[in-house]
Amino acid sequence: MRSAIIIGGGISGLAAAWELRGTTDVTVLESAPRVGGQMRSAYLAGVPVDVGAEAVTALRPEAVGLVHEVGLGEALRDPARAATVVWSNGALRTFPGEHVMGIPVDPVGLTGTGLLSDGGIDRLRREEALPARGLERDVAVAEYLAGRIGREAVDRLVAPLVGARDGASADRLSLRAALPRLAAVADHGGSVIGALRTVRTAPPPLGGAAQGLQGGLSRLPRVVAQASGARILTGTRAQELRRTPSGRWRVLAATADGPLVVEADAVVCALPAPAAAALLYPHAPGADAELDSIRHAGTAVVTLAFSRAVMPKRIPQGNGYVVPPIEGWATREVTFLSNKWQHLAAAEPGLFLLRISMGHIEEERQLALPDRHLIRTAVRELRQALGAVGEPVAAHVMRWENALPQYDVGHMERVARIHSAVRELPGVDICGAAFAGVDVAACVATGRAAALRLLGAAA
Ligand SMILES: Cc1cc2nc3c(=O)[nH]c(=O)nc-3n(C[C@H](O)[C@H](O)[C@H](O)COP(=O)(O)OP(=O)(O)OC[C@H]3O[C@@H](n4cnc5c(N)ncnc54)[C@H](O)[C@@H]3O)c2cc1C
């Protein structure tokens, strides 16, 4: 393989370009005016803030590794350490002790927190005595856990955390795809809480489980694009994929200056699933329908700046809170940026910055409203949780439509079918957030793996 076209200039596609550097002549086609996809920053009151992904996990190596490889390691920043806080039953309530995706390692510790009713805590405490029943098929997170820890704990503790992560609904989310460690416990039957207590892994690395970048996480895709040496064509929307008589691949694209045709030995589709489906049809029968069946959640990120001087109540403590979908709010998660990230507090000490993630796969109506309504709703729900906060001095709304792929029950099998259909096409591969994890580290892993497969096949 001497040349490759990568379609999609998000972090998945750019990770593939990075992997191919030095061996392959790479062209990246990106429909937006900039690379980075869902890794993007904006200026709020003069401070660069992430309005898409804001932190990469430090619990697996791929994203942090790429940051170091492209020379950004010194810009990595640790968040402040803080307990998980949940808005529940009319108050902000702090999660006591350790938990894994909302499942407490010590249910007794919940007593007196107001997070669950006495009955709910009692149900949790009895979980270890429930009969062991192994899992025979993939099920929804809520279906499995409700039978073990009770529906109240699922709604009040687990659902807000899985919702905060992917905008997902615990009632549809695949246990195997989203919580593989828990699924492994479920496969053998037995107690979830007992197993969590024994498989509880080593403490997170110094500095915590996730890291941000000074200047914004969106620096990463920009630097990767540049360092990869690839030809980056922004404002270029791929519209059709054709096989040439000599077995190469030709991409027909649209640009502001008119149509563009690019040809190469290989193609990597690093796109949201529906966009990949449109290009792969009709080359990979079956794959396009499977890709189209992956639902996507929309989300909006409202970033607000308050003047510390006029904030009527004391400055909130901690890193923010999550809101269970059962509360019926538009807010899914609130992040106190100025508490969580020291570099943001230092950038504008007179301001208190916070970010509100809104929308949920089962509740997207509010996202259709104009920006001013979203800001008003965000501030109203903020006041319900924090009391009087005054009026923001600056606001930014970023809408992400159909952004978060939903790993519904059966997702792993669907992904396996997609990969096997695509592998029938010589010189074509696929990667992105729809396949092996939505987080940036998983996207980097899929991009690099797709590039390595193409290199391996060409060797
Ligand atoms: C609000 C929000 C917050 C998040 N927070 C975090 C976080 O803190 N930590 C974390 O790890 N993850 C987070 N994520 C998830 C993570 O950011 C994404 O899963 C990841 O960035 C997706 O990368 P990707 O390259 O697969 O897809 P994308 O970023 O969607 O990139 C795909 C690219 O393809 C382009 N494209 C589409 N169609 C075409 C076409 N026909 N031709 C050419 N180009 C096309 C798009 O413009 C886009 O740039 C967050 C996501 C969102 C939306």
XYZ file of C-alpha atoms and ligand atoms in Angstrom:
512
model
C 0.000 0.000 0.000
C 1.586 3.263 -1.095
C -1.325 5.637 -0.596
C -4.433 5.880 1.599
C -7.421 8.169 1.923
C -8.794 8.671 5.410
C -12.368 9.931 5.394
C -13.125 11.871 8.581
C -10.683 14.125 10.415
C -11.832 13.402 13.981
C -9.430 11.812 16.436
C -10.119 8.281 15.063
C -9.110 9.224 11.512
C -6.165 11.295 12.684
C -4.888 8.449 14.852
C -4.970 6.267 11.712
C -3.040 8.978 9.796
C -0.499 9.118 12.627
C -0.029 5.339 12.531
C 0.554 5.466 8.752
C 3.097 8.294 8.889
C 6.370 7.566 7.144
C 5.038 4.490 5.341
C 2.095 5.738 3.317
C 1.087 8.825 1.366
C -2.029 9.864 3.321
C -4.834 12.257 2.407
C -7.443 13.115 5.064
C -10.843 14.341 3.845
C -12.763 16.344 6.454
C -16.124 17.954 5.697
C -15.881 20.597 8.455
C -13.674 23.673 8.177
C -11.387 22.232 10.884
C -10.118 18.861 12.050
C -10.986 17.405 15.452
C -14.677 16.472 15.116
C -16.035 16.212 18.657
C -12.811 17.571 20.154
C -13.356 21.260 19.878
C -12.780 24.467 21.892
C -14.421 27.872 21.992
C -13.536 31.113 23.731
C -15.724 32.110 26.650
C -14.939 35.500 28.186
C -11.496 35.212 26.582
C -10.731 31.768 28.034
C -10.348 28.721 25.726
C -12.734 26.032 26.970
C -13.489 22.587 25.567
C -17.046 22.372 24.255
C -16.736 18.701 23.245
C -14.465 16.163 24.908
C -12.616 17.716 27.859
C -10.548 14.914 29.380
C -8.844 11.694 28.317
C -8.806 8.636 30.498
C -5.557 7.815 32.225
C -6.783 4.284 33.013
C -5.838 3.014 29.548
C -2.787 4.087 27.588
C -3.914 5.033 24.079
C -4.968 8.682 24.391
C -2.397 9.774 26.925
C 0.194 7.830 24.913
C -0.680 9.751 21.743
C -0.486 13.041 23.660
C 3.087 12.162 24.641
C 4.028 10.859 21.178
C 3.109 14.161 19.502
C 4.969 16.184 22.115
C 2.063 17.563 24.146
C 2.865 15.654 27.337
C 3.883 18.756 29.260
C 0.438 20.293 28.672
C -1.392 17.408 30.420
C -3.229 18.614 33.508
C -4.782 16.665 36.390
C -8.254 17.571 37.601
C -8.944 18.366 41.237
C -9.983 15.258 43.130
C -13.613 15.283 44.170
C -16.345 12.867 45.209
C -19.252 12.014 42.899
C -22.272 14.198 43.639
C -25.818 13.371 42.516
C -28.837 15.683 42.406
C -31.452 13.440 43.950
C -34.774 13.927 45.720
C -34.426 17.700 45.914
C -30.816 18.077 47.047
C -27.195 17.587 46.017
C -25.993 14.438 47.712
C -22.435 13.194 47.908
C -21.685 9.594 47.085
C -19.924 8.115 50.097
C -16.943 5.894 49.459
C -16.110 3.970 46.323
C -18.460 2.957 43.555
C -18.212 1.405 40.112
C -20.557 3.207 37.716
C -22.832 4.063 40.634
C -22.821 0.616 42.253
C -21.556 1.186 45.789
C -18.843 -1.085 47.079
C -20.235 -0.549 50.606
C -24.057 -0.173 50.582
C -24.182 0.545 54.323
C -22.272 3.767 53.700
C -25.321 5.149 51.855
C -27.277 5.324 55.116
C -28.207 8.903 55.918
C -27.031 10.351 52.585
C -30.549 10.678 51.158
C -29.345 9.058 47.916
C -31.712 6.104 48.398
C -34.705 5.311 50.577
C -34.218 2.923 53.499
C -35.934 0.245 51.401
C -33.513 0.895 48.524
C -30.485 0.568 50.809
C -31.909 -2.577 52.350
C -32.317 -4.064 48.873
C -28.686 -3.258 48.091
C -27.538 -4.852 51.332
C -29.389 -8.064 50.495
C -27.772 -8.331 47.039
C -24.922 -10.525 48.212
C -27.401 -13.106 49.525
C -29.361 -13.375 46.245
C -29.035 -16.671 44.360
C -26.328 -16.830 41.686
C -27.651 -16.990 38.158
C -25.214 -16.746 35.216
C -26.007 -14.516 32.258
C -26.714 -16.384 29.037
C -27.068 -13.461 26.636
C -26.392 -9.760 26.459
C -28.979 -7.703 28.353
C -29.553 -4.047 29.162
C -27.600 -2.643 32.105
C -30.869 -1.787 33.900
C -32.442 -5.191 33.286
C -29.518 -7.038 34.805
C -28.854 -4.675 37.671
C -32.491 -4.146 38.683
C -32.651 -7.889 39.417
C -29.609 -7.632 41.663
C -29.428 -4.207 43.313
C -33.029 -3.052 42.827
C -34.698 -0.581 40.478
C -34.300 2.403 42.789
C -30.511 2.027 42.879
C -30.477 1.669 39.078
C -32.544 4.847 38.572
C -30.862 6.970 41.233
C -27.229 5.791 41.172
C -26.379 3.923 37.968
C -28.544 5.688 35.347
C -27.151 9.199 36.002
C -23.580 7.960 35.608
C -24.120 5.975 32.401
C -26.233 8.891 31.118
C -23.523 11.419 31.936
C -20.970 9.373 30.051
C -22.691 8.659 26.737
C -26.139 10.253 26.932
C -27.269 6.638 27.138
C -30.326 5.057 28.706
C -29.586 2.247 31.166
C -32.725 0.533 29.831
C -31.194 0.031 26.362
C -27.466 0.090 27.045
C -25.674 -3.223 26.439
C -24.120 -4.658 29.591
C -21.425 -6.440 27.585
C -20.446 -3.399 25.507
C -20.666 -0.680 28.131
C -19.626 -2.422 31.326
C -17.509 -5.407 30.243
C -16.012 -5.904 33.692
C -19.456 -6.152 35.199
C -20.599 -8.433 32.365
C -17.743 -10.802 33.197
C -19.037 -10.921 36.782
C -22.582 -11.478 35.504
C -21.478 -14.340 33.258
C -20.489 -16.346 36.304
C -23.532 -15.360 38.347
C -23.153 -14.434 41.968
C -23.002 -11.154 43.761
C -22.170 -7.978 41.888
C -21.225 -6.068 45.020
C -19.174 -8.964 46.384
C -17.333 -9.235 43.068
C -16.735 -5.498 42.827
C -15.224 -5.571 46.273
C -12.788 -8.315 45.313
C -12.000 -7.210 41.733
C -11.657 -3.594 42.785
C -8.552 -2.707 40.861
C -5.487 -0.778 41.870
C -6.159 2.819 42.845
C -6.226 5.241 39.885
C -2.858 6.670 38.881
C -1.575 9.677 40.771
C -3.448 12.643 39.378
C -6.661 10.727 38.912
C -8.502 8.782 36.277
C -8.638 11.446 33.559
C -6.492 14.308 32.336
C -7.118 17.510 30.405
C -4.827 19.685 28.307
C -3.767 23.216 29.047
C -5.222 25.301 26.196
C -7.939 22.722 25.510
C -8.101 19.059 24.506
C -8.826 20.212 20.942
C -5.103 20.924 20.617
C -4.544 17.163 20.344
C -6.215 16.552 16.935
C -4.683 19.737 15.514
C -1.184 18.698 16.545
C -1.679 15.065 15.442
C -2.878 16.275 12.018
C 0.179 18.449 11.602
C 2.694 15.950 12.952
C 1.333 13.093 10.819
C 2.548 14.782 7.638
C -0.753 13.852 5.936
C -2.357 16.058 3.318
C -5.368 17.466 5.211
C -8.271 18.642 3.057
C -10.847 20.410 5.257
C -14.144 21.617 3.818
C -14.172 18.431 1.730
C -17.199 16.159 2.063
C -16.789 12.609 0.701
C -19.918 11.688 -1.234
C -19.199 8.464 -3.035
C -16.726 5.618 -2.976
C -15.875 3.809 -6.241
C -13.634 0.897 -7.074
C -11.411 1.521 -10.103
C -10.844 -1.216 -12.711
C -7.291 -1.627 -11.364
C -8.616 -2.308 -7.847
C -7.790 1.064 -6.324
C -10.330 3.276 -4.536
C -11.658 6.592 -5.765
C -13.493 9.063 -3.528
C -15.794 11.638 -5.080
C -16.003 14.660 -2.803
C -17.648 18.066 -2.709
C -15.775 21.255 -1.807
C -16.701 24.944 -1.876
C -14.738 25.174 -5.157
C -16.586 22.287 -6.784
C -16.194 18.511 -7.045
C -12.926 16.782 -6.206
C -11.771 13.254 -7.035
C -9.064 11.562 -4.960
C -7.664 8.095 -5.645
C -5.554 5.785 -3.481
C -4.690 2.153 -2.799
C -6.662 2.075 0.453
C -9.464 3.866 2.302
C -10.218 4.220 6.009
C -13.749 5.297 6.920
C -13.373 7.203 10.217
C -16.889 8.575 10.285
C -20.043 8.576 12.381
C -21.888 5.320 11.601
C -24.606 6.764 9.284
C -21.999 8.629 7.185
C -19.923 5.441 6.907
C -23.067 3.520 5.893
C -23.778 5.974 3.052
C -20.265 5.548 1.625
C -20.010 1.783 2.017
C -23.303 1.178 0.258
C -23.341 -0.765 -2.077
C -19.823 -2.195 -1.659
C -20.365 -4.019 1.642
C -23.859 -5.497 1.558
C -25.281 -5.729 5.049
C -22.723 -3.446 6.684
C -24.604 -0.292 5.756
C -27.871 -1.507 7.272
C -26.071 -2.558 10.453
C -24.328 0.823 10.640
C -27.623 2.651 10.086
C -29.216 0.730 12.946
C -26.831 2.265 15.513
C -28.805 5.007 17.252
C -27.074 8.286 18.120
C -27.887 10.677 20.963
C -27.737 14.411 20.522
C -26.353 16.627 23.233
C -25.790 20.310 23.892
C -22.975 21.762 25.954
C -23.826 25.090 27.575
C -20.784 26.800 29.054
C -21.425 29.704 31.406
C -19.218 32.289 33.107
C -20.340 33.953 36.336
C -18.590 36.847 38.006
C -17.232 35.602 41.339
C -17.710 39.105 42.757
C -21.432 39.156 42.127
C -22.204 35.462 42.682
C -24.642 35.959 45.549
C -24.046 32.682 47.330
C -20.717 31.095 48.189
C -18.791 29.508 45.305
C -19.876 25.858 44.926
C -17.407 23.203 46.057
C -16.398 20.031 44.229
C -16.221 19.272 40.504
C -19.965 19.281 39.791
C -22.828 16.806 39.819
C -24.906 14.432 37.707
C -28.695 14.387 37.408
C -30.649 11.097 37.130
C -32.901 11.014 34.027
C -35.772 10.074 36.358
C -35.707 13.675 37.663
C -36.945 14.821 34.225
C -34.418 17.642 33.867
C -32.763 18.742 30.628
C -29.455 18.849 32.532
C -27.508 15.611 32.523
C -24.300 16.762 34.140
C -22.833 19.979 35.518
C -19.059 20.437 35.669
C -17.564 23.214 37.791
C -14.730 23.932 35.354
C -13.063 26.508 37.606
C -12.879 23.991 40.458
C -11.994 20.968 38.340
C -9.203 22.554 36.284
C -6.682 24.766 38.032
C -5.452 26.142 34.685
C -8.951 27.440 33.872
C -9.303 29.073 37.308
C -5.923 30.726 36.841
C -6.750 31.936 33.325
C -9.551 34.200 34.575
C -9.547 34.346 38.399
C -12.493 36.756 38.535
C -14.824 34.290 36.826
C -16.437 31.018 37.840
C -16.807 28.823 34.741
C -19.120 25.868 34.520
C -20.347 23.533 31.821
C -23.777 21.974 31.584
C -24.339 18.900 29.406
C -27.933 18.658 28.300
C -30.054 16.086 26.504
C -30.407 12.370 26.705
C -31.209 9.664 24.156
C -34.794 9.418 25.477
C -35.246 13.185 25.859
C -33.958 15.352 23.039
C -36.942 17.684 22.511
C -35.358 20.494 24.486
C -32.321 20.452 22.203
C -34.423 21.775 19.328
C -35.057 25.032 21.223
C -33.102 28.214 20.378
C -29.892 28.932 22.264
C -31.467 31.499 24.595
C -34.028 28.895 25.779
C -31.290 26.358 26.407
C -29.308 28.913 28.414
C -32.426 29.904 30.374
C -33.247 26.247 31.144
C -29.646 25.566 32.140
C -29.600 28.543 34.525
C -33.029 27.676 35.972
C -31.974 24.091 36.737
C -28.682 25.385 38.116
C -30.589 27.620 40.544
C -32.701 24.680 41.669
C -29.559 22.823 42.654
C -27.291 25.649 43.846
C -29.652 28.403 44.953
C -29.219 31.958 43.659
C -26.340 32.114 41.179
C -26.990 35.515 39.580
C -26.884 36.001 35.836
C -24.031 34.655 33.710
C -21.745 37.310 32.222
C -20.995 35.110 29.205
C -22.539 31.995 27.670
C -21.678 29.612 24.842
C -23.919 26.918 23.365
C -22.470 24.031 21.376
C -24.932 21.600 19.846
C -23.830 18.103 18.934
C -26.495 16.471 16.800
C -26.471 12.675 16.469
C -23.108 12.667 18.158
C -23.008 9.889 20.728
C -23.391 6.343 19.340
C -25.587 4.180 21.520
C -24.294 0.753 22.411
C -27.681 -0.931 22.606
C -28.115 -4.585 23.616
C -26.378 -6.810 21.036
C -23.895 -4.090 20.037
C -20.796 -6.296 20.138
C -22.354 -8.835 17.774
C -23.448 -6.023 15.438
C -19.928 -4.598 15.381
C -18.474 -8.040 14.613
C -20.875 -8.372 11.636
C -19.903 -4.901 10.366
C -16.197 -5.676 10.570
C -16.537 -8.988 8.793
C -18.572 -7.384 5.960
C -16.054 -4.546 5.571
C -13.115 -6.953 5.576
C -14.513 -8.514 2.402
C -13.425 -5.275 0.686
C -9.698 -5.338 -0.039
C -8.023 -2.079 0.963
C -10.957 -0.748 3.023
C -11.195 -0.457 6.793
C -13.392 1.287 9.296
C -12.900 2.885 12.703
C -14.520 5.383 15.041
C -16.577 5.924 18.156
C -19.326 3.523 17.098
C -17.277 0.378 17.550
C -15.143 -0.243 20.598
C -15.859 2.613 23.000
C -16.982 6.211 22.718
C -14.134 7.769 24.672
C -11.136 9.338 22.965
C -8.757 6.549 24.047
C -11.002 3.916 22.431
C -11.241 6.037 19.256
C -7.465 6.352 19.063
C -7.202 2.576 19.504
C -9.663 1.854 16.661
C -7.928 4.328 14.318
C -4.478 2.913 14.891
C -5.762 -0.680 14.650
C -7.452 0.036 11.288
C -4.202 1.507 9.948
C -2.174 -1.482 11.176
C -4.618 -3.924 9.545
C -4.218 -2.145 6.201
C -0.439 -2.152 6.533
C -0.514 -5.831 7.488
C -2.733 -6.748 4.532
C -0.452 -4.844 2.137
C 2.768 -6.420 3.435
C -20.157 16.838 24.220
C -19.200 15.692 24.200
C -18.350 15.489 25.262
C -17.451 14.427 25.257
N -16.585 14.296 26.300
C -15.636 13.347 26.253
C -14.618 13.330 27.228
O -14.536 14.192 28.107
N -13.688 12.330 27.149
C -13.706 11.397 26.152
O -12.836 10.526 26.133
N -14.655 11.418 25.183
C -15.597 12.380 25.198
N -16.538 12.457 24.206
C -16.512 11.439 23.135
C -15.378 11.694 22.115
O -15.120 13.060 22.009
C -15.805 11.182 20.741
O -16.304 9.861 20.813
C -14.631 11.193 19.752
O -14.028 12.469 19.695
C -15.146 10.762 18.380
O -14.089 10.789 17.465
P -14.286 10.228 15.980
O -13.107 10.622 15.190
O -14.631 8.786 16.025
O -15.611 10.959 15.439
P -15.869 12.497 15.166
O -15.181 13.329 16.156
O -17.339 12.618 15.020
O -15.163 12.735 13.755
C -15.749 12.333 12.546
C -15.413 13.409 11.535
O -15.942 13.020 10.259
C -16.367 14.193 9.595
N -17.288 13.792 8.532
C -18.582 13.362 8.642
N -19.073 13.029 7.422
C -18.058 13.256 6.524
C -17.936 13.072 5.116
N -18.933 12.585 4.354
N -16.749 13.414 4.517
C -15.700 13.887 5.254
N -15.768 14.067 6.601
C -16.933 13.740 7.232
C -16.988 15.024 10.708
O -17.037 16.399 10.370
C -16.045 14.754 11.867
O -15.010 15.722 11.970
C -17.435 13.522 24.166
C -18.303 13.716 23.091
C -19.171 14.794 23.087
C -20.084 15.018 21.923
